[in-house]
Coordinates of C-alpha atoms in Angstrom, one line a residue:
H1 CA -0.8 -13.4 4.5
E2 CA -0.6 -14.5 8.1
F3 CA -4.0 -13.2 9.1
D4 CA -4.4 -11.3 12.4
N5 CA -6.6 -13.1 15.0
V6 CA -7.0 -16.3 13.0
T7 CA -5.8 -19.6 14.5
M8 CA -4.6 -22.4 12.3
S9 CA -1.8 -24.9 12.3
V10 CA 1.4 -24.3 10.2
Q11 CA 0.4 -27.2 7.9
G12 CA -3.1 -25.7 7.6
F13 CA -1.5 -22.4 6.6
L14 CA 0.6 -24.0 3.9
N15 CA -2.5 -25.9 2.6
Y16 CA -4.3 -22.5 2.5
Y17 CA -1.4 -21.0 0.5
D18 CA -1.5 -23.8 -2.0
A19 CA -5.3 -23.5 -2.3
C20 CA -5.0 -19.8 -3.1
S21 CA -2.2 -20.5 -5.6
E22 CA -4.3 -23.1 -7.5
G23 CA -7.4 -21.0 -7.4
L24 CA -5.7 -18.0 -8.9
R25 CA -4.0 -20.1 -11.5
A26 CA -7.3 -21.5 -12.5
A27 CA -8.7 -18.0 -12.9
S28 CA -5.8 -16.6 -15.0
E29 CA -2.2 -17.5 -15.7
L30 CA -1.5 -13.7 -15.6
L31 CA -2.2 -13.3 -11.9
R32 CA 0.9 -13.1 -9.7
F33 CA 0.9 -14.7 -6.2
G34 CA 3.4 -14.4 -3.4
G35 CA 3.8 -13.9 0.3
P36 CA 4.1 -14.2 3.2
G37 CA 2.8 -10.7 3.9
D38 CA 4.4 -10.7 7.3
S39 CA 7.2 -9.0 9.3
C40 CA 9.3 -12.2 9.1
H41 CA 11.4 -11.7 12.3
A42 CA 14.4 -13.9 12.6
P43 CA 13.8 -17.5 13.9
P44 CA 12.6 -18.7 16.2
H45 CA 10.0 -15.9 15.7
S46 CA 7.6 -15.7 12.7
L47 CA 7.2 -19.5 12.4
Y48 CA 4.5 -19.3 9.7
C49 CA 6.7 -17.0 7.5
W50 CA 9.7 -19.2 7.5
A51 CA 7.7 -22.4 7.1
M52 CA 6.0 -20.8 4.0
L53 CA 9.3 -19.8 2.4
Q54 CA 10.7 -23.3 3.1
H55 CA 7.5 -24.8 1.6
C56 CA 7.9 -22.8 -1.6
Y57 CA 11.7 -23.6 -1.8
N58 CA 11.6 -27.4 -1.6
G59 CA 8.1 -28.4 -0.4
A60 CA 5.2 -30.1 -2.3
N61 CA 2.0 -28.5 -3.4
F62 CA -0.8 -30.1 -1.3
F63 CA -3.2 -30.4 -4.4
T64 CA -0.8 -31.2 -7.3
G65 CA 2.1 -32.9 -5.5
E66 CA 4.5 -30.7 -7.5
T67 CA 7.7 -29.7 -5.8
T68 CA 9.1 -26.1 -5.8
V69 CA 5.8 -24.5 -5.0
R70 CA 5.3 -21.3 -6.9
I71 CA 6.1 -17.9 -5.3
D72 CA 6.2 -15.0 -7.7
Y73 CA 7.4 -12.4 -5.2
I74 CA 8.3 -12.0 -1.6
A75 CA 6.0 -9.7 0.3
L76 CA 7.1 -8.2 3.7
H77 CA 5.6 -5.9 6.2
K78 CA 8.3 -3.7 7.7
K79 CA 7.4 -0.6 9.7
G80 CA 9.5 2.2 11.2
G81 CA 8.7 2.4 14.9
G82 CA 7.9 6.1 14.4
Y83 CA 10.8 6.8 12.1
S84 CA 11.7 6.4 8.4
L85 CA 15.1 4.8 8.0
P86 CA 14.4 1.6 10.2
I87 CA 11.9 0.5 7.5
L88 CA 14.7 0.1 5.0
Q89 CA 17.2 -1.2 7.5
Q90 CA 14.8 -4.0 8.5
E91 CA 14.1 -4.9 4.9
I92 CA 17.8 -5.2 4.1
Q93 CA 18.4 -7.4 7.2
T94 CA 15.4 -9.7 6.5
V95 CA 15.9 -10.1 2.8
G96 CA 19.6 -10.8 3.4
E97 CA 18.6 -13.6 5.7
I98 CA 16.1 -15.0 3.2
Q99 CA 18.7 -14.9 0.4
E100 CA 21.2 -16.7 2.6
R101 CA 18.7 -19.5 3.6
F102 CA 17.1 -19.8 0.1
P103 CA 19.6 -18.8 -2.6
R104 CA 17.2 -19.4 -5.5
F105 CA 15.0 -16.6 -4.2
R106 CA 17.7 -14.0 -4.7
S107 CA 16.2 -12.8 -8.0
L108 CA 12.6 -12.7 -6.8
P109 CA 10.9 -9.3 -6.7
V110 CA 10.6 -7.9 -3.1
Y111 CA 7.6 -6.0 -1.9
N112 CA 7.0 -4.1 1.2
D113 CA 3.3 -3.3 1.0
E114 CA 3.0 -2.1 4.5
A115 CA 6.0 0.3 4.8
D116 CA 4.3 2.4 7.4
P117 CA 6.3 4.7 9.8
L118 CA 4.4 3.3 12.8
V119 CA 2.5 0.1 13.6
G120 CA -1.2 0.4 14.7
W121 CA -3.4 2.2 12.1
S122 CA -5.9 3.4 14.7
K123 CA -3.4 4.8 17.2
P124 CA -4.0 8.6 17.2
Q125 CA -0.9 10.6 16.4
V126 CA -1.0 14.3 15.7
W127 CA 1.8 14.0 13.1
R128 CA -0.5 11.7 11.1
A129 CA -2.9 14.6 10.6
D130 CA -0.7 17.1 8.8
V131 CA 2.3 17.7 6.5
T132 CA 4.6 15.8 8.9
Y133 CA 3.2 12.5 7.7
A134 CA 3.2 13.6 4.1
A135 CA 6.9 14.6 4.2
M136 CA 7.8 11.4 5.9
V137 CA 6.2 9.3 3.2
V138 CA 8.3 11.2 0.6
K139 CA 11.4 10.7 2.8
V140 CA 10.9 6.9 2.9
I141 CA 10.6 6.8 -0.9
K142 CA 13.7 8.8 -1.3
Q143 CA 15.7 6.5 1.0
H144 CA 14.6 3.5 -1.0
Q145 CA 15.4 5.1 -4.4
D146 CA 18.9 6.0 -3.3
L147 CA 20.0 3.3 -0.8
L148 CA 18.4 0.3 -2.6
L149 CA 17.4 1.0 -6.2
G150 CA 20.3 3.4 -6.9
N151 CA 22.8 1.2 -5.0
P152 CA 24.9 -0.8 -7.5
N153 CA 25.9 -3.2 -4.7
S154 CA 22.4 -4.0 -3.7
T155 CA 21.3 -7.6 -4.2
I156 CA 17.6 -6.9 -3.6
N157 CA 15.2 -6.9 -6.5
Y158 CA 13.1 -4.2 -4.9
T159 CA 9.9 -3.8 -6.8
L160 CA 7.0 -2.4 -4.7
L161 CA 6.9 0.1 -1.9
S162 CA 3.4 0.7 -0.5
N163 CA 1.5 1.7 2.6
D164 CA -1.3 0.2 4.6
N165 CA -3.4 3.3 5.0
A166 CA -6.7 2.6 3.2
F167 CA -8.7 2.8 6.5
L168 CA -11.6 5.0 7.4
S169 CA -11.0 7.0 10.6
Y170 CA -13.5 7.1 13.4
H171 CA -14.7 9.5 16.1
P172 CA -13.1 11.2 17.9
H173 CA -10.0 11.0 15.7
P174 CA -11.0 12.1 12.2
F175 CA -7.5 13.3 11.3
T176 CA -5.0 11.6 13.5
Q177 CA -5.2 7.9 12.5
R178 CA -3.2 6.3 9.7
T179 CA -5.6 7.2 6.9
L180 CA -5.5 9.2 3.6
T181 CA -8.7 11.1 4.4
A182 CA -10.3 12.5 7.5
R183 CA -13.8 10.9 7.9
F184 CA -16.6 12.7 9.6
Q185 CA -19.7 10.7 10.4
V186 CA -22.3 13.5 10.4
N187 CA -25.3 12.3 12.4
N188 CA -27.3 15.6 12.7
T189 CA -28.8 15.2 9.2
Q190 CA -31.6 13.1 8.0
P191 CA -30.4 10.7 6.9
P192 CA -26.9 10.8 8.5
H193 CA -24.1 11.1 6.0
V194 CA -20.3 10.9 5.7
Q195 CA -17.8 13.6 4.7
L196 CA -14.2 12.9 3.6
I197 CA -11.5 15.5 3.8
R198 CA -8.2 15.0 1.8
K199 CA -5.3 14.9 4.2
P200 CA -1.8 16.2 3.2
V201 CA -0.5 12.7 2.9
L202 CA -3.0 12.1 0.0
T203 CA -2.3 15.5 -1.5
V204 CA 1.5 14.8 -1.6
M205 CA 0.7 11.6 -3.5
G206 CA -0.9 13.8 -6.2
L207 CA 2.4 15.7 -6.3
L208 CA 4.4 12.5 -6.6
A209 CA 2.4 11.7 -9.7
L210 CA 4.0 14.7 -11.4
L211 CA 7.4 12.9 -11.2
G212 CA 8.7 11.5 -14.5
D213 CA 9.7 7.9 -15.3
T214 CA 13.4 8.4 -15.1
Q215 CA 15.3 9.4 -12.0
V216 CA 18.1 11.9 -12.5
L217 CA 21.1 12.9 -10.4
A218 CA 20.2 15.2 -7.5
Q219 CA 22.4 16.2 -4.6
V220 CA 21.9 18.1 -1.4
L221 CA 24.9 20.4 -0.7
T222 CA 25.1 22.4 2.5
S223 CA 27.0 25.6 2.9
G224 CA 29.3 24.1 5.5
G225 CA 29.8 20.8 3.7
E226 CA 28.1 18.8 6.4
H227 CA 25.4 16.2 5.7
S228 CA 21.7 17.2 6.2
D229 CA 19.5 14.7 8.0
T230 CA 16.3 16.4 7.2
L231 CA 16.6 17.8 3.7
G232 CA 16.3 15.5 0.7
V233 CA 15.5 15.7 -3.0
L234 CA 14.0 13.4 -5.7
A235 CA 14.5 14.5 -9.3
S236 CA 13.1 13.0 -12.5
S237 CA 12.7 13.6 -16.2
H238 CA 10.2 12.5 -18.8
R239 CA 10.3 12.3 -22.6
P240 CA 7.1 11.8 -24.7
A241 CA 6.7 8.4 -26.4
V242 CA 5.1 10.1 -29.4
L243 CA 6.0 13.6 -30.6
G244 CA 3.5 16.2 -31.8
G245 CA 0.7 15.4 -29.3
S246 CA -0.3 16.7 -25.9
D247 CA 2.7 15.2 -24.0
S248 CA 6.1 16.9 -23.8
W249 CA 9.5 16.9 -22.2
Q250 CA 9.3 17.5 -18.5
T251 CA 11.5 17.5 -15.4
A252 CA 10.3 17.5 -11.8
V253 CA 12.3 18.1 -8.6
L254 CA 10.7 17.4 -5.2
V255 CA 12.5 18.8 -2.2
Y256 CA 11.4 17.8 1.4
N257 CA 12.4 18.9 4.8
S258 CA 11.5 16.2 7.3
D259 CA 12.7 15.3 10.8
D260 CA 10.6 12.1 10.7
N261 CA 7.6 12.5 13.1
S262 CA 8.9 15.7 14.7
T263 CA 7.9 19.3 13.9
S264 CA 10.1 22.2 14.9
N265 CA 10.5 26.0 14.4
H266 CA 13.7 25.3 12.4
T267 CA 13.7 26.7 8.8
D268 CA 16.3 26.0 6.1
E269 CA 17.1 28.5 3.4
V270 CA 17.4 26.4 0.2
T271 CA 18.7 27.1 -3.3
V272 CA 17.3 24.8 -5.9
S273 CA 19.4 24.6 -9.1
L274 CA 18.1 22.7 -12.2
K275 CA 20.8 22.3 -14.9
G276 CA 20.8 21.0 -18.4
L277 CA 17.8 23.0 -19.7
A278 CA 19.5 24.7 -22.7
E279 CA 18.4 22.2 -25.3
Q280 CA 14.7 22.6 -24.5
K281 CA 12.6 25.4 -25.9
G282 CA 9.5 27.2 -24.6
L283 CA 10.0 26.0 -21.0
V284 CA 7.7 27.1 -18.1
Y285 CA 7.7 26.1 -14.5
V286 CA 5.2 25.8 -11.7
T287 CA 5.9 25.3 -8.0
Y288 CA 3.8 23.4 -5.5
Y289 CA 4.4 24.0 -1.8
M290 CA 3.1 22.4 1.4
D291 CA 3.7 23.1 5.0
N292 CA 1.7 23.1 8.2
N293 CA 0.5 26.7 7.7
V294 CA -0.4 26.4 4.0
T295 CA -1.9 22.9 3.6
N296 CA -3.4 22.0 7.0
P297 CA -7.1 21.1 7.1
Y298 CA -6.6 19.6 10.6
Q299 CA -5.3 22.9 12.0
L300 CA -8.3 24.8 10.6
W301 CA -10.7 22.3 12.0
Q302 CA -9.0 22.7 15.4
N303 CA -9.2 26.5 15.1
M304 CA -13.0 26.0 14.6
G305 CA -13.1 24.2 17.9
G306 CA -12.9 20.7 16.5
P307 CA -16.7 20.3 15.8
D308 CA -18.0 16.8 15.6
Y309 CA -20.4 17.9 12.9
P310 CA -19.0 20.8 10.9
T311 CA -21.5 22.9 9.1
A312 CA -21.6 23.0 5.3
E313 CA -19.8 26.3 5.4
Q314 CA -17.1 24.9 7.7
F315 CA -16.6 22.0 5.4
R316 CA -16.2 24.4 2.4
N317 CA -13.5 26.3 4.4
I318 CA -11.7 23.1 5.4
R319 CA -11.6 21.9 1.8
N320 CA -10.2 25.2 0.7
V321 CA -6.9 24.3 2.4
E322 CA -6.6 20.8 1.1
D323 CA -4.4 21.7 -1.9
P324 CA -0.8 22.9 -2.0
R325 CA 0.1 26.5 -2.7
V326 CA 0.7 26.8 -6.4
D327 CA 2.8 29.6 -8.1
G328 CA 3.1 30.0 -11.8
P329 CA 3.4 29.0 -14.5
F330 CA 6.5 31.2 -15.1
K331 CA 8.7 31.3 -18.2
V332 CA 12.1 29.7 -17.6
P333 CA 14.9 32.3 -18.2
A334 CA 17.1 31.6 -21.2
G335 CA 20.2 29.6 -20.4
D336 CA 21.1 26.2 -19.0
T337 CA 20.1 26.6 -15.4
L338 CA 17.0 27.6 -13.4
T339 CA 17.8 28.7 -9.9
L340 CA 15.1 29.2 -7.2
K341 CA 15.3 30.1 -3.5
A342 CA 13.0 28.9 -0.8
K343 CA 12.6 28.8 2.9
L344 CA 11.6 25.3 4.0
P345 CA 10.5 24.7 7.6
V346 CA 10.3 21.3 9.2
P347 CA 8.1 19.8 7.8
S348 CA 7.6 21.1 4.3
I349 CA 7.5 19.9 0.7
L350 CA 8.4 21.9 -2.5
L351 CA 7.9 20.5 -6.0
V352 CA 9.2 22.3 -9.1
H353 CA 7.7 21.1 -12.3
I354 CA 9.2 22.2 -15.7
C355 CA 7.5 21.6 -19.0
A356 CA 8.3 22.2 -22.6
Q357 CA 5.3 23.4 -24.6
P358 CA 3.7 20.6 -26.6
R359 CA 2.3 21.2 -30.0
A360 CA -1.3 20.3 -28.9
G361 CA -3.3 21.2 -25.9
P362 CA -4.7 18.6 -23.5
D363 CA -7.0 15.9 -24.7
Q364 CA -10.5 15.2 -23.4
V365 CA -11.4 14.5 -19.8
N366 CA -13.7 11.5 -19.5
G367 CA -15.5 9.3 -17.0
V368 CA -17.5 12.0 -15.2
R369 CA -19.5 10.5 -12.4
F370 CA -21.1 11.4 -9.1
T371 CA -21.6 10.4 -5.5
G372 CA -24.4 12.1 -3.6
I373 CA -23.1 13.2 -0.2
T374 CA -26.2 14.7 1.4
E375 CA -29.0 17.2 0.5
G376 CA -27.4 19.9 -1.7
Q377 CA -23.9 18.4 -1.9
V378 CA -22.4 16.2 -4.5
L379 CA -18.9 14.7 -5.2
I380 CA -18.0 15.0 -8.8
L381 CA -15.2 12.7 -10.1
W382 CA -13.5 12.4 -13.5
S383 CA -10.6 10.6 -15.2
D384 CA -7.5 12.2 -16.7
H385 CA -6.5 9.0 -18.3
C386 CA -6.9 10.3 -21.9
V387 CA -5.7 13.9 -21.2
D388 CA -2.1 12.8 -22.1
S389 CA -0.4 15.6 -20.2
K390 CA 0.9 16.2 -16.7
C391 CA 1.4 19.9 -17.5
I392 CA -2.1 20.8 -16.3
K393 CA -2.8 24.1 -14.6
T394 CA -6.3 23.2 -13.6
F395 CA -9.4 21.2 -14.3
E396 CA -12.5 23.4 -14.8
V397 CA -15.8 22.0 -13.6
E398 CA -18.9 23.5 -15.1
F399 CA -22.5 23.3 -14.2
S400 CA -25.8 24.0 -16.0
T401 CA -29.4 23.7 -15.0
D402 CA -30.8 24.3 -18.5
K403 CA -28.4 22.5 -21.0
K404 CA -27.6 25.9 -22.5
K405 CA -25.6 28.1 -20.2
F406 CA -22.7 26.5 -18.3
R407 CA -20.7 28.3 -15.6
R408 CA -17.6 27.3 -13.8
I409 CA -18.2 26.2 -10.2
N410 CA -14.7 25.3 -8.9
V411 CA -13.3 28.8 -8.6
K412 CA -10.0 27.6 -7.2
D413 CA -7.6 25.8 -9.6
T414 CA -6.9 22.2 -8.9
I415 CA -4.9 19.3 -10.5
F416 CA -6.9 16.7 -8.6
T417 CA -9.7 14.8 -10.3
S418 CA -12.5 15.4 -7.9
Y419 CA -14.5 18.3 -6.6
V420 CA -17.2 18.6 -3.9
Y421 CA -20.0 21.0 -5.0
S422 CA -21.8 22.4 -2.0
P423 CA -23.5 25.6 -3.0
V424 CA -25.3 27.8 -0.5
D425 CA -28.6 27.4 -2.4
Q426 CA -28.2 23.6 -2.4
E427 CA -29.1 23.4 -6.1
V428 CA -26.9 20.6 -7.4
G429 CA -29.3 18.9 -9.8
G430 CA -28.3 19.4 -13.4
L431 CA -25.6 18.9 -16.1
Y432 CA -21.9 18.8 -15.4
R433 CA -18.8 18.9 -17.7
V434 CA -15.1 19.1 -17.1
R435 CA -12.1 20.1 -19.1
A436 CA -8.3 20.4 -18.6
V437 CA -6.4 23.6 -19.1
D438 CA -2.6 23.3 -19.6
Y439 CA 0.2 25.6 -18.3
W440 CA -0.1 27.7 -21.4
G441 CA -3.8 28.4 -20.9
R442 CA -5.0 26.1 -23.6
P443 CA -8.2 24.3 -22.8
G444 CA -8.9 20.8 -23.9
P445 CA -12.3 19.6 -25.2
Y446 CA -15.0 19.3 -22.6
S447 CA -16.0 15.9 -21.3
L448 CA -19.4 14.6 -22.4
P449 CA -22.0 16.3 -20.1
E450 CA -23.4 14.1 -17.4
R451 CA -26.6 14.7 -15.4
F452 CA -26.9 14.5 -11.6
T453 CA -30.3 14.2 -10.1
K454 CA -31.0 14.6 -6.4
T455 CA -32.1 11.0 -6.0
E456 CA -28.6 9.7 -6.8

């Protein structure tokens, strides 16, 4: 990576690359290494980028003297200037230039691990706070799936699309920076503490996890036959690797309405038709929906007056609007096609998840652990790695002070693997356990109970 605010010669940068390569090779032959992790603008710009690629193509390793220095993948940083499609357009242009200058690199995997809509993570933008950003992330994925991965004429071995958003926001912009969570540094407690609120962009990544492993044909057809610039759809299917367990046949359709970083009063009436369902039995479906009225912690915080230090009650209310609106499960009517109607404003996201009933209920939740937040508040986390089903209605979190009687504490259903317990009486010390409940109401076994003490 061509580091920001670090000065070195081109040769020094190439030596540094070789040093990293040899160090990783000594640690493990399984580790992959590539670069340059840069925008790679056309020459004469981006001198370090092109020098590194030339070095890997026909240079010599500074330490071993070997020619054709290893490069396992090409990593680029291409951002959208506030929009979605320019990300892909720049990738195509730059990778085309790389393939022309270095033909042997044509088969290398290509990464864009900073495919962000806008450069400058700390630059406050209102659209980064709400569903606008979430829908834009989905739109970028859809564009890559269709125009690169689904394009038979594409010569790009596109392998990784990622974002550079693992930052912690700072005052006075808890929601509006390029982050996955809104961070509040609460300084009116002893000791001071930090609260994190899940933004819609992180919530939609939870919905993306419901997509299957095989993309299936999906089309957007308008009543007038014209092309829609804002509506898009991603559809997938999944077949279980092993029959008879908790996993089952699934299909998921994600529809978005996004005008990039803009919001508007425009609403589209949408009909979603899912075909080819006749051969599956016992199907149910659940819908997950997000827009700026339903899933908008930022708006609620603003309505509270934008407090620097929200109270415990205010944080409880803000967290209550982190999740999408969930409807179902409903039985899929007999026949080949499920048809649903929806009104989708700009921006909005609708995911339809259809599951066949597996023979077994969900497996056990594990990995229950804690992070103390402040007096009387605890973050409970768990793993769904062994649950072996995506058809989960909710995780039930239960609490006990006496090892005998447990009670559920997360009244609202959630498919996310964390919960902040912040009771009015501040009594959080005790035993916790978690279980998954599937779309058919079948609970899995409880996790092993774990104890949280106030000193943690």
